[in-house]
Structures are given as structure tokens and as C-alpha cells.
mmCIF file of C-alpha atoms in Angstrom:
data_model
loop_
_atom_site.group_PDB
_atom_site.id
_atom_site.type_symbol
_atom_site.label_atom_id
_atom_site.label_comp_id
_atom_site.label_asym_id
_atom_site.label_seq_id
_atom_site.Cartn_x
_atom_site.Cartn_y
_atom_site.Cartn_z
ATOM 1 C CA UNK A 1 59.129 0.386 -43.072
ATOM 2 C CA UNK A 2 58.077 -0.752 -39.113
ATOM 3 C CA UNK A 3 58.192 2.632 -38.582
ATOM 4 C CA UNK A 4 55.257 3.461 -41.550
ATOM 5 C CA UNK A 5 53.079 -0.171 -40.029
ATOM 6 C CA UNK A 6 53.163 0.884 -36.437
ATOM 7 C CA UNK A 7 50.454 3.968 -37.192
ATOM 8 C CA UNK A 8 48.426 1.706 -38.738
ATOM 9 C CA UNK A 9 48.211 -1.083 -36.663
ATOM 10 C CA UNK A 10 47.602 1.344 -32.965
ATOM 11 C CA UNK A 11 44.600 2.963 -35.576
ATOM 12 C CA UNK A 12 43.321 -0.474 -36.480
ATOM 13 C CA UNK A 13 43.557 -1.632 -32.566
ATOM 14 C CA UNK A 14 41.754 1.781 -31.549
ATOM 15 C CA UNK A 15 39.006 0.953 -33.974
ATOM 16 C CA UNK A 16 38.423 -2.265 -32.646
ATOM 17 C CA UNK A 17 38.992 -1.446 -28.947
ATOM 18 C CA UNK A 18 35.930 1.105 -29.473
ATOM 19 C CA UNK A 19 33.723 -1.469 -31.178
ATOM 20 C CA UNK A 20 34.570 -3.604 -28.245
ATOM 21 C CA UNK A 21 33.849 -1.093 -25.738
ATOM 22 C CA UNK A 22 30.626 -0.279 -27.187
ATOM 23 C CA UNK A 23 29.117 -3.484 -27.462
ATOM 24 C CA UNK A 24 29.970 -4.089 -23.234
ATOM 25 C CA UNK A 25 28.433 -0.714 -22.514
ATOM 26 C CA UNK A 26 25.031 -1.630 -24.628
ATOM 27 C CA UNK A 27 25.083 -5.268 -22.957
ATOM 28 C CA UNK A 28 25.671 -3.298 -19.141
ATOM 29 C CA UNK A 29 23.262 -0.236 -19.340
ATOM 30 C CA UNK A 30 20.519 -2.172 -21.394
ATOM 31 C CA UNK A 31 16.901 -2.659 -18.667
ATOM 32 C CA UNK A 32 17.271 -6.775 -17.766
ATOM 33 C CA UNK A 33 13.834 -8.085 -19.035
ATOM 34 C CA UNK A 34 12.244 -4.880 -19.563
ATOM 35 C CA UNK A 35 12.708 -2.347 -22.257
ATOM 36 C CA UNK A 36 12.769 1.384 -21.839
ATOM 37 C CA UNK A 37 8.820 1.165 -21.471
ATOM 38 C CA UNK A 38 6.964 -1.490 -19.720
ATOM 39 C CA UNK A 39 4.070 -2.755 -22.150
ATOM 40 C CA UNK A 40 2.948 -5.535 -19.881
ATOM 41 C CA UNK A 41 -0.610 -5.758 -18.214
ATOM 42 C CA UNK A 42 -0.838 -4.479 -14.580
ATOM 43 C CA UNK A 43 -2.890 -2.298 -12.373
ATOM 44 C CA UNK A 44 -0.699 -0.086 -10.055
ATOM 45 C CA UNK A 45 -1.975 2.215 -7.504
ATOM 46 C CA UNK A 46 0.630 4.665 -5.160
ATOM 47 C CA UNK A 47 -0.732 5.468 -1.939
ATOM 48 C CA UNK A 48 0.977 8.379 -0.836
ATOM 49 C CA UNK A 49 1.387 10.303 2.323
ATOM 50 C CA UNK A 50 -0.172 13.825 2.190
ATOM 51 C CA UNK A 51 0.631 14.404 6.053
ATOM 52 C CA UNK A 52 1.922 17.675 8.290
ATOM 53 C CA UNK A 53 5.438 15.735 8.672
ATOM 54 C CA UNK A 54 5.928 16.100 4.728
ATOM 55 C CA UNK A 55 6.774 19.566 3.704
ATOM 56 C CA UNK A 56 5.187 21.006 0.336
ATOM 57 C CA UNK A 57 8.302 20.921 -1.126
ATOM 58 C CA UNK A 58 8.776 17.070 -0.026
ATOM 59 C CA UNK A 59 5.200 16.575 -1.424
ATOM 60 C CA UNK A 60 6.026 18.080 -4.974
ATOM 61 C CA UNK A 61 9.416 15.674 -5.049
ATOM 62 C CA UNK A 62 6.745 12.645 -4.080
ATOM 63 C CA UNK A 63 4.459 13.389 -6.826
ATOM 64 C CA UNK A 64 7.272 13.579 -9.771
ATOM 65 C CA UNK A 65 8.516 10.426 -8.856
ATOM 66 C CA UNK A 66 5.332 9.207 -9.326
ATOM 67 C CA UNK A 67 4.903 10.592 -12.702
ATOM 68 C CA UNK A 68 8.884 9.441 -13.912
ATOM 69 C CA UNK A 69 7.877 5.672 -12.753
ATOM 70 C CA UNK A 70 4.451 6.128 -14.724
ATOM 71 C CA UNK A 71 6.700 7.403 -18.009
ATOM 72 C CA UNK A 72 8.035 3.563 -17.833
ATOM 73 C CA UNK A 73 4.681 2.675 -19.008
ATOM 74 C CA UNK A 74 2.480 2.195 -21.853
ATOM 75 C CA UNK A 75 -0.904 3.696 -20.416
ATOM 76 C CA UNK A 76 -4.162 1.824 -21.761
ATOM 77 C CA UNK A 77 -6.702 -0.882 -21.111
ATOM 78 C CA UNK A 78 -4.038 -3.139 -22.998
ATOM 79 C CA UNK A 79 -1.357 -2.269 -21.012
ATOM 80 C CA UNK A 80 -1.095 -0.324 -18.017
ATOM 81 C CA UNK A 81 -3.391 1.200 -15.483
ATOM 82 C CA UNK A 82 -2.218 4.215 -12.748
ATOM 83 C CA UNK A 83 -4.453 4.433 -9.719
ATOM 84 C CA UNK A 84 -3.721 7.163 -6.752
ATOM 85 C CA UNK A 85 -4.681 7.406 -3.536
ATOM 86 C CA UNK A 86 -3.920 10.096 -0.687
ATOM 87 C CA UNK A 87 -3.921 9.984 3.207
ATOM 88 C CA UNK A 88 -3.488 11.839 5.822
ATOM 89 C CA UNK A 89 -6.191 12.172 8.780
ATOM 90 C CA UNK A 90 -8.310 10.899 6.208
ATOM 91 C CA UNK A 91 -8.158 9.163 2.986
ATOM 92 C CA UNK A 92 -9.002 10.378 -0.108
ATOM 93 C CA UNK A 93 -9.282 8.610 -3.482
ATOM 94 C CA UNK A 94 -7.859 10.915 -5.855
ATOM 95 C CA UNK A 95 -8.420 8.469 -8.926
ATOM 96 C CA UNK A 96 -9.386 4.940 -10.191
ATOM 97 C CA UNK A 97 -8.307 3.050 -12.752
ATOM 98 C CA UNK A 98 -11.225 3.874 -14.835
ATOM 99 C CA UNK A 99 -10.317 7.651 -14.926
ATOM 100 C CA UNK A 100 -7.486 7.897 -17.051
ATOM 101 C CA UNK A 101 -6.512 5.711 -19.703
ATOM 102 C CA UNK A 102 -4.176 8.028 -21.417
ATOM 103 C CA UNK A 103 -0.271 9.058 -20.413
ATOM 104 C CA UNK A 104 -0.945 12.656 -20.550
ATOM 105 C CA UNK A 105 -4.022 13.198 -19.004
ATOM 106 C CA UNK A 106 -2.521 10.867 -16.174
ATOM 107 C CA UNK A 107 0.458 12.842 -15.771
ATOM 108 C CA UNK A 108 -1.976 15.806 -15.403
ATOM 109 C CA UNK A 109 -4.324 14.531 -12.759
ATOM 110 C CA UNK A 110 -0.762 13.785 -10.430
ATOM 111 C CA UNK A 111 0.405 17.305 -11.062
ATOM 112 C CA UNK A 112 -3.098 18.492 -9.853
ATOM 113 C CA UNK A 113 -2.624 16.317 -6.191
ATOM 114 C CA UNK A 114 -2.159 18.771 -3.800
ATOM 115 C CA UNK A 115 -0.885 18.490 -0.015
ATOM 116 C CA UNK A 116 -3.483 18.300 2.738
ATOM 117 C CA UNK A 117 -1.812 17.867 5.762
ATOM 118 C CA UNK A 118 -2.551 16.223 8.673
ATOM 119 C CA UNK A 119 -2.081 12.959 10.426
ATOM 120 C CA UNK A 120 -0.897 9.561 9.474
ATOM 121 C CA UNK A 121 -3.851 7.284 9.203
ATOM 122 C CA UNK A 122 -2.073 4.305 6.952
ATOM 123 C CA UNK A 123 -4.617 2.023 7.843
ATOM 124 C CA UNK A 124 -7.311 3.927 6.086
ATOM 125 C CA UNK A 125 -5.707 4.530 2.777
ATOM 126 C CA UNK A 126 -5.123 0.597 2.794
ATOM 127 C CA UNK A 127 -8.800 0.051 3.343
ATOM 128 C CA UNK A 128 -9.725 2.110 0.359
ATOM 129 C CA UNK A 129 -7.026 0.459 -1.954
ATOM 130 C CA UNK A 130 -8.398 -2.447 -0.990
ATOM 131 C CA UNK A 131 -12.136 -1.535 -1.090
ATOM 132 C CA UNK A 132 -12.436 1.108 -3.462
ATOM 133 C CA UNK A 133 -9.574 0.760 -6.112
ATOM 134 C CA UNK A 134 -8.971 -2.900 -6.704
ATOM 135 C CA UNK A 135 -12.109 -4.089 -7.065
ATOM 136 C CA UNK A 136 -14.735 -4.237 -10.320
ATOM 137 C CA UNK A 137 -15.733 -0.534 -9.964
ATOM 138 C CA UNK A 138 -12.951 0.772 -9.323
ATOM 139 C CA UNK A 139 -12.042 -0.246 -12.425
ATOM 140 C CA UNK A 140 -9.635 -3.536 -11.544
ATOM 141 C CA UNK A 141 -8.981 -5.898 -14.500
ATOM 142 C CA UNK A 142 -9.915 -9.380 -13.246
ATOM 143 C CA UNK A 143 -7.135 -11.416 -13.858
ATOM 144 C CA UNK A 144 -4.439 -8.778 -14.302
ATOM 145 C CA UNK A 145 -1.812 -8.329 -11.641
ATOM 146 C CA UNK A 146 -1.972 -6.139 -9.084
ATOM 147 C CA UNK A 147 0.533 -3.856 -7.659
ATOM 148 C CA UNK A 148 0.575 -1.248 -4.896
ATOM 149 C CA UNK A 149 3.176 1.485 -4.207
ATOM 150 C CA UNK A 150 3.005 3.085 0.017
ATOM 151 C CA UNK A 151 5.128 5.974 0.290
ATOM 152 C CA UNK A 152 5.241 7.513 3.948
ATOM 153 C CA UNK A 153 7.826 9.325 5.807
ATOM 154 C CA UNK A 154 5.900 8.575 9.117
ATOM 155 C CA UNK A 155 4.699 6.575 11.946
ATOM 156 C CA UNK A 156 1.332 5.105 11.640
ATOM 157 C CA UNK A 157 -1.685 6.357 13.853
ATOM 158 C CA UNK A 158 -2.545 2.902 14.313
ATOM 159 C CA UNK A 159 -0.025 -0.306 14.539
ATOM 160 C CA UNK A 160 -3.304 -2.660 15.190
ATOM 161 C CA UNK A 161 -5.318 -1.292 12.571
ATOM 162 C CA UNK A 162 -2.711 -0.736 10.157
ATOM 163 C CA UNK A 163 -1.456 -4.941 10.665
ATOM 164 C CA UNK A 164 -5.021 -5.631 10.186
ATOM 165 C CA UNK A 165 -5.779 -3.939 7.225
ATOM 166 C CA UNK A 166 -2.456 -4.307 5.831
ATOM 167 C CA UNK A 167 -2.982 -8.112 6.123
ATOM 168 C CA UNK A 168 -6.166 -8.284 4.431
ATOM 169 C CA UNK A 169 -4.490 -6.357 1.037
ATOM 170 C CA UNK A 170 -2.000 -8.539 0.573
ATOM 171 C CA UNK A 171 -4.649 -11.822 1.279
ATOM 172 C CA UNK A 172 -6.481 -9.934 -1.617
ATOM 173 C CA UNK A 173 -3.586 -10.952 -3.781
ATOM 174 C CA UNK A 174 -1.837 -7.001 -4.304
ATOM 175 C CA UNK A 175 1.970 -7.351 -4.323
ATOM 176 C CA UNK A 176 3.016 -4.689 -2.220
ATOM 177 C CA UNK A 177 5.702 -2.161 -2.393
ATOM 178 C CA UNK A 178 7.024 0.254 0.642
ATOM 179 C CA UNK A 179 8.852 2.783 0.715
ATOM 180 C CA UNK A 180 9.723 4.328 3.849
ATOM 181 C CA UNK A 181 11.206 8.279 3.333
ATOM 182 C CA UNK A 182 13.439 10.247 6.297
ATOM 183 C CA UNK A 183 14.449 9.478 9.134
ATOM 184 C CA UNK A 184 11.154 9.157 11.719
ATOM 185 C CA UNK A 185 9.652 6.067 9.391
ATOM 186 C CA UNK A 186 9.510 2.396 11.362
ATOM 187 C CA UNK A 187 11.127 -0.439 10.260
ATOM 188 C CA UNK A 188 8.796 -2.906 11.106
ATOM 189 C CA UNK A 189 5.779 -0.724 10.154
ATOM 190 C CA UNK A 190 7.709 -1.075 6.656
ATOM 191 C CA UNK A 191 7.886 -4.918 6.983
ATOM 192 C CA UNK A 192 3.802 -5.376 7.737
ATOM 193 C CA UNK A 193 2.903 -3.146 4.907
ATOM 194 C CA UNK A 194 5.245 -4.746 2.265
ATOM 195 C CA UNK A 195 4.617 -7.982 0.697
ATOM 196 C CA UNK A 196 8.191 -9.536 1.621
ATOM 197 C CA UNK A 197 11.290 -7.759 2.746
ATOM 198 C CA UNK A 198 12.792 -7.387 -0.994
ATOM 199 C CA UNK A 199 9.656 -4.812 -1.456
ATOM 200 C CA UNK A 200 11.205 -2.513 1.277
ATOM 201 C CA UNK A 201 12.940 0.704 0.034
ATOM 202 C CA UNK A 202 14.706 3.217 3.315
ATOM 203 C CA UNK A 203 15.565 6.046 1.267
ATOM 204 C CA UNK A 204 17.085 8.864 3.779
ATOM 205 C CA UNK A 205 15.387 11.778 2.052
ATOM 206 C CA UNK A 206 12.869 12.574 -0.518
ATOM 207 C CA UNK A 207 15.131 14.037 -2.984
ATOM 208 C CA UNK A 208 16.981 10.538 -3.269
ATOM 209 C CA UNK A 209 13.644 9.465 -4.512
ATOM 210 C CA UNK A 210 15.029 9.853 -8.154
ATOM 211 C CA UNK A 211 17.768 7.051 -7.515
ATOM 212 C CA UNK A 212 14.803 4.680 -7.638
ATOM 213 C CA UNK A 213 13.031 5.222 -10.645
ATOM 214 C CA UNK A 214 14.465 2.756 -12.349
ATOM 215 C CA UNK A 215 14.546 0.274 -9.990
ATOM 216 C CA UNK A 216 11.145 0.526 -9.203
ATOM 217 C CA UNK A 217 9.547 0.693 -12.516
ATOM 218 C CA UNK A 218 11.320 -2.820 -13.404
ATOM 219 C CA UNK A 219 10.832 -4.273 -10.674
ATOM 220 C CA UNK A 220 6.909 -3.685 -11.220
ATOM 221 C CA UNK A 221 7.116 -4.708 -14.759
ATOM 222 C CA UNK A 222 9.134 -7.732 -13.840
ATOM 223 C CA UNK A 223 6.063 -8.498 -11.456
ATOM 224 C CA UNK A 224 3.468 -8.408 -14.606
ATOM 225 C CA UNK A 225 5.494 -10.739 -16.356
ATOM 226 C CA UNK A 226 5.821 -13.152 -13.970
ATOM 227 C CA UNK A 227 2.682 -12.543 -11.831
ATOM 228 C CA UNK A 228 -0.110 -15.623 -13.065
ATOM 229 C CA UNK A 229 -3.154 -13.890 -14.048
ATOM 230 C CA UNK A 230 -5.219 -14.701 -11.144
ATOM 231 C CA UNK A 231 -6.793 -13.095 -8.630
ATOM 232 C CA UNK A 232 -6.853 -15.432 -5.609
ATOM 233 C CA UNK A 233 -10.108 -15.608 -3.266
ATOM 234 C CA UNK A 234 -9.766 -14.031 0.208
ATOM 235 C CA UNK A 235 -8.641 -17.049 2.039
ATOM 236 C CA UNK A 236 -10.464 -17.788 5.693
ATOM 237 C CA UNK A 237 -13.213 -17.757 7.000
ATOM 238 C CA UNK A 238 -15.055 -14.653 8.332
ATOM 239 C CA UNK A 239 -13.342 -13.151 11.715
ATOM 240 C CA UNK A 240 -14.639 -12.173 15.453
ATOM 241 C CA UNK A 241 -13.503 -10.354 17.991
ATOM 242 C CA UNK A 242 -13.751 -10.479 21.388
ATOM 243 C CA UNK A 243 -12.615 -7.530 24.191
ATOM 244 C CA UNK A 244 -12.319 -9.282 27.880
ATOM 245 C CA UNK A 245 -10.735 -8.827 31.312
ATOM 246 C CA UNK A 246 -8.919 -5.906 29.114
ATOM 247 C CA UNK A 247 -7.352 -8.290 26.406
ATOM 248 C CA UNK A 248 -8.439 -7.564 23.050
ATOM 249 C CA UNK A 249 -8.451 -10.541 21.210
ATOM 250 C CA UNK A 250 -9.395 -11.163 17.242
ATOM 251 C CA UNK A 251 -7.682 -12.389 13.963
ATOM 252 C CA UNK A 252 -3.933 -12.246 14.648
ATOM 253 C CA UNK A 253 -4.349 -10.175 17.706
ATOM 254 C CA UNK A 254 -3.991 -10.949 21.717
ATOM 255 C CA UNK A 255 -3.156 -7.752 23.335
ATOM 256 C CA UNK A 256 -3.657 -6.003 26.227
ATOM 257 C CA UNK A 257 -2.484 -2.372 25.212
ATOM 258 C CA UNK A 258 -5.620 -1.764 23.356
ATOM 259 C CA UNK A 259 -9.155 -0.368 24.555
ATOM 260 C CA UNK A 260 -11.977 -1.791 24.215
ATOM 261 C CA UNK A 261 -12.962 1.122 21.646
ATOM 262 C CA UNK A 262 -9.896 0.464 19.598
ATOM 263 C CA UNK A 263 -10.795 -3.290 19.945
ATOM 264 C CA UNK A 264 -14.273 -2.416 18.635
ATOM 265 C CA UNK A 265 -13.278 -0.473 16.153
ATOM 266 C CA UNK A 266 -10.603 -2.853 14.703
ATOM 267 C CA UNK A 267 -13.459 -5.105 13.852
ATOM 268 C CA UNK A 268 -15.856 -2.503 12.365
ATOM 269 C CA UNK A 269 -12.897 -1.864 10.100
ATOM 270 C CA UNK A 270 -12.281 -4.852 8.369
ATOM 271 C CA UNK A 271 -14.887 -6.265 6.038
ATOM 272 C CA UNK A 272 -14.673 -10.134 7.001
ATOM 273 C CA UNK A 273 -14.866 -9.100 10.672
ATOM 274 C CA UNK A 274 -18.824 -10.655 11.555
ATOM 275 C CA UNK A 275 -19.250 -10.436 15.046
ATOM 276 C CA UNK A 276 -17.710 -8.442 18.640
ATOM 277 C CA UNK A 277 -18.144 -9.735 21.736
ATOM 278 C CA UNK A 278 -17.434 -7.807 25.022
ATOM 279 C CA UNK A 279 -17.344 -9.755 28.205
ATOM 280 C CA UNK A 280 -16.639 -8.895 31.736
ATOM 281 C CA UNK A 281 -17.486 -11.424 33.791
ATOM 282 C CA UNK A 282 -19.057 -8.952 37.018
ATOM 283 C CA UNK A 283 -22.671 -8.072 37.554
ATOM 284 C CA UNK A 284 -22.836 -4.427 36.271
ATOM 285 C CA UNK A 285 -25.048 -5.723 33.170
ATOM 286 C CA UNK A 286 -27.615 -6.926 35.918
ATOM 287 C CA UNK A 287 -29.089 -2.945 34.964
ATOM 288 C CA UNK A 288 -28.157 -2.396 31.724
ATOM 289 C CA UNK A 289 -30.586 -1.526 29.245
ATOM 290 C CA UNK A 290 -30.039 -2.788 25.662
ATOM 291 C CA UNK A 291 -31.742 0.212 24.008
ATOM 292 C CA UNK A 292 -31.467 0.906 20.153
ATOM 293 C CA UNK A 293 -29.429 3.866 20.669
ATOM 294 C CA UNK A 294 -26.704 2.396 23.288
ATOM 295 C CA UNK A 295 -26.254 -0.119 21.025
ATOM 296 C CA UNK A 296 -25.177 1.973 18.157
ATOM 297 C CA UNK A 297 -22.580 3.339 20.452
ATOM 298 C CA UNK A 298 -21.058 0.226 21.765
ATOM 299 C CA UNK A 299 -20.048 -1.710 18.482
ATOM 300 C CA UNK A 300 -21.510 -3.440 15.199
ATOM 301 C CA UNK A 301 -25.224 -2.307 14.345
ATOM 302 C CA UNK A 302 -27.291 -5.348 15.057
ATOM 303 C CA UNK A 303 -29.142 -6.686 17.982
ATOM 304 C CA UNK A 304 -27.631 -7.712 21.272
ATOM 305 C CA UNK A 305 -28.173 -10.807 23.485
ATOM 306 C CA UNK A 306 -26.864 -10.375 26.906
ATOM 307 C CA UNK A 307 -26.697 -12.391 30.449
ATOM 308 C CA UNK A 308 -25.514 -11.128 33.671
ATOM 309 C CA UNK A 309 -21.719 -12.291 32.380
ATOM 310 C CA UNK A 310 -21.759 -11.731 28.107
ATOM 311 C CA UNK A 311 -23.201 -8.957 26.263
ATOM 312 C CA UNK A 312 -22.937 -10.410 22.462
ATOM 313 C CA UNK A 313 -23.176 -7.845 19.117
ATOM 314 C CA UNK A 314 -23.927 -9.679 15.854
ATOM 315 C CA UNK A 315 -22.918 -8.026 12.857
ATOM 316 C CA UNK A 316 -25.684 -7.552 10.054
ATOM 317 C CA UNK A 317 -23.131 -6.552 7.317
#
């Protein structure tokens, strides 16, 4: 008789033991306050690095992790908006949020990116994400939360203008993500860029990539749900800059390893930047001749007022 029970009773723990089982692995592999797609509101835009350093093969692996994080989302003017941008020696906007309001023809317009090569200038693709893509023509929902994706596997061409620029995204109220890909990527470069150190990805090489997906996409969706639909004024008031006795010195800058071009052209740069002053205390302006077209060449456009020790530029942005 024990012998007949004992089938039945190793069947009936099986059964329950798989029940168990099942219910742990559904509670374990289940998204924590996302589902499998992300309905929320929230503008995201990936800025993405379409230098030399990346190969065309590295560049193809970049853009389909771009469209497997976009799959995570419910594309539409109720949910979801997918902005890209590309830089290299230049920046190019390769589309807004009001191009594409569908999944498919989004996925489409990221296959069609292609690789241009070149440099690493960071600190332009910034200033268009910030001037050109979250803003009301670039099709930015006031109110919704704003995200933004840097992927680079490089150096920047600029540390000061990158800081700057960098500085004046995140005061725009964009939550930044960075990713930095490889091996020749900076650390701190990573730091400035992202919003807080939590926002930092080192992934050794692009075909790792795919182990974020997942992690990414929540992490974004967690941001719309918790994000307060705001968009926060640009704090501060409006900068200068001033280059003297070889010290460049302007909004979070004092440094002497910069030229008084770079100086100059960290302030044309940013938008809030009103006014440069150079100033060499020596006699050398005793002859100078404050003509329309030097004046072009030396910094803002504007008019000058000068004395034998300060040549001034006012901005008329």
C-alpha cells in the first residue's frame, strides 16, 4: 500500500514545485515599474558619434541599439517622441521630434543614418540638442520630460567648450544620459556630459551595447514617470567673458591654457554669453584702428569702445 502512495505523492509535490517555480520566475524576470513597452510621455533625443575613430561596422551596432531601445516605446504625440542627432567635425540634425510620429517610419529614418566620419566636436551636437531639438520648433512638448542619450567612443575636441555647453543642457532641464564606448573615451568627459554619475554607462566595446537595452529603456521610462512636468527657466543671469594677461576668464572658467580665440569663441558659442572683453593692459591699442571689418574678426558683432588699456565688444544678440 506505501509502496502504491509514494508515486502519487512525488507527482503531486512535482506539480506544485512547478507552480511554485513559475510564479518566482514571473515575479524575477517581470520590468520593475515598466511593462514590456513604455507608454509614458517623454521626448528623447540620442546624440551619436559619427566620427573616424568609429568603424562602419561599430556605427551599424550604434544605430540598432538605438532602434531596440526605441521598440520599448509607444511612438506618438501621446506617448513618446525619438529625436536624433549626429556629430562629428560638424553636427548634423538628422531629425526632430516633429518628423516622425510613427514606430516604423522611425525605425526607418535610423536605418537610413549613415557614417560621416571625422572629428569629435561634442560640444556642437550639444548646442543643437539644446537649440534646435528641444525647443518649440523642434517640436518639444512643453511640459513633457526631457531626455537625452550621448554615445561617443572618443575624446572631445574641446574640454572648455564641451563643459560649457554641456552645462547649459542640463540648466535647460534635459536629464542626461552618457555612454562612453571602447577604450580611448574620458572619464571625466563622461561625468560633465551626464546629469549625475548613475547616468554614466563604460561599456568596453560596441557590441556589448545589447547588454543595455533593457536597462536603458527603463531607466528612461522610469524618468517620465517620475520627472514633474515642467520645464524649468534657464537659471542666471546672462554671462561675460573676459581674456587678460593670458587668463581666460567667463562663467565657470579661470584658465590659462586657453587662447584668446578659444576664449572668444567660447562666448560666441553659448547663447546667454552678452558681452567679451579683451584687455592687456600695454599701449599697443594707442594705433589701433577700430574698423568695421577688424571688428568682425576679433569677437561678438557689435561696436567697440576702447582706451589705451581696454578694448570692450558688446554683444547685439
Amino acid at each position: 500500500m506505501i509502496i502504491m502512495v509514494l508515486p502519487r505523492v512525488l507527482v503531486f509535490l512535482v506539480v506544485v514545485s512547478v507552480i511554485l517555480l513559475s510564479k518566482v520566475e514571473a515575479t524575477t524576470t517581470a520590468p520593475t515599474g515598466v511593462g514590456s513597452i513604455c507608454k509614458f510621455q517623454v521626448d528623447v533625443a540620442f546624440l551619436l558619434d559619427g566620427s573616424g575613430s568609429v568603424t562602419d561596422k561599430d556605427f551599424l551596432i550604434m544605430l540598432n541599439f538605438v532602434e531596440k531601445v526605441v521598440t520599448k516605446y509607444t511612438i506618438g504625440q501621446d506617448a513618446a517622441l525619438i529625436a536624433a542627432v549626429l556629430f562629428s567635425t560638424r553636427s548634423t540634425v538628422k531629425f526632430d521630434f516633429t518628423n516622425y510620429t510613427t514606430k516604423n517610419d522611425l525605425l526607418k529614418a535610423i536605418k537610413g543614418i549613415r557614417h560621416p566620419g571625422g572629428s569629435t566636436a561634442i560640444d556642437l551636437g550639444l548646442r543643437d540638442i539644446r537649440t534646435k531639438i528641444f525647443t518649440a520648433t523642434g517640436g518639444h512638448r512643453a511640459g513633457i520630460p526631457q531626455v537625452l542619450v550621448v554615445m561617443t567612443d572618443g575624446r572631445a575636441n574641446s574640454r572648455l567648450h564641451l563643459k560649457a555647453e554641456a552645462d547649459l543642457v542640463k540648466a535647460q532641464g534635459i536629464d542626461v544620459f552618457a555612454f562612453g564606448i571602447g577604450n580611448r573615451t574620458d572619464d571625466v568627459l563622461l561625468q560633465e556630459i551626464a546629469s549625475d554619475s548613475s547616468k554614466v554607462f563604460r561599456v568596453h566595446n560596441f557590441k556589448l551595447l545589447v547588454n543595455f537595452i533593457g536597462t536603458l529603456a527603463q531607466k528612461i521610462c522610469s524618468e517620465a514617470m517620475t520627472t514633474p512636468k515642467t520645464t524649468p527657466a534657464r537659471a542666471g543671469p546672462a554671462c561675460s567673458y573676459t581674456f587678460e594677461n593670458g587668463i581666460c576668464r567667463g562663467h565657470d572658467i579661470w584658465s590659462s591654457k586657453v587662447s584668446f580665440v578659444q576664449c572668444r569663441d567660447t562666448c560666441n558659442r553659448r547663447a546667454d554669453c552678452k558681452s567679451f572683453q579683451y584687455r592687456k593692459p600695454t599701449c599697443w591699442l594707442k594705433n589701433f584702428v577700430c574698423s568695421k571689418s577688424q571688428l568682425m574678426n576679433v569677437g561678438h558683432t557689435g561696436f567697440a569702445q576702447y582706451t589705451s588699456y581696454r578694448l570692450r565688444l558688446n554683444s547685439v544678440n
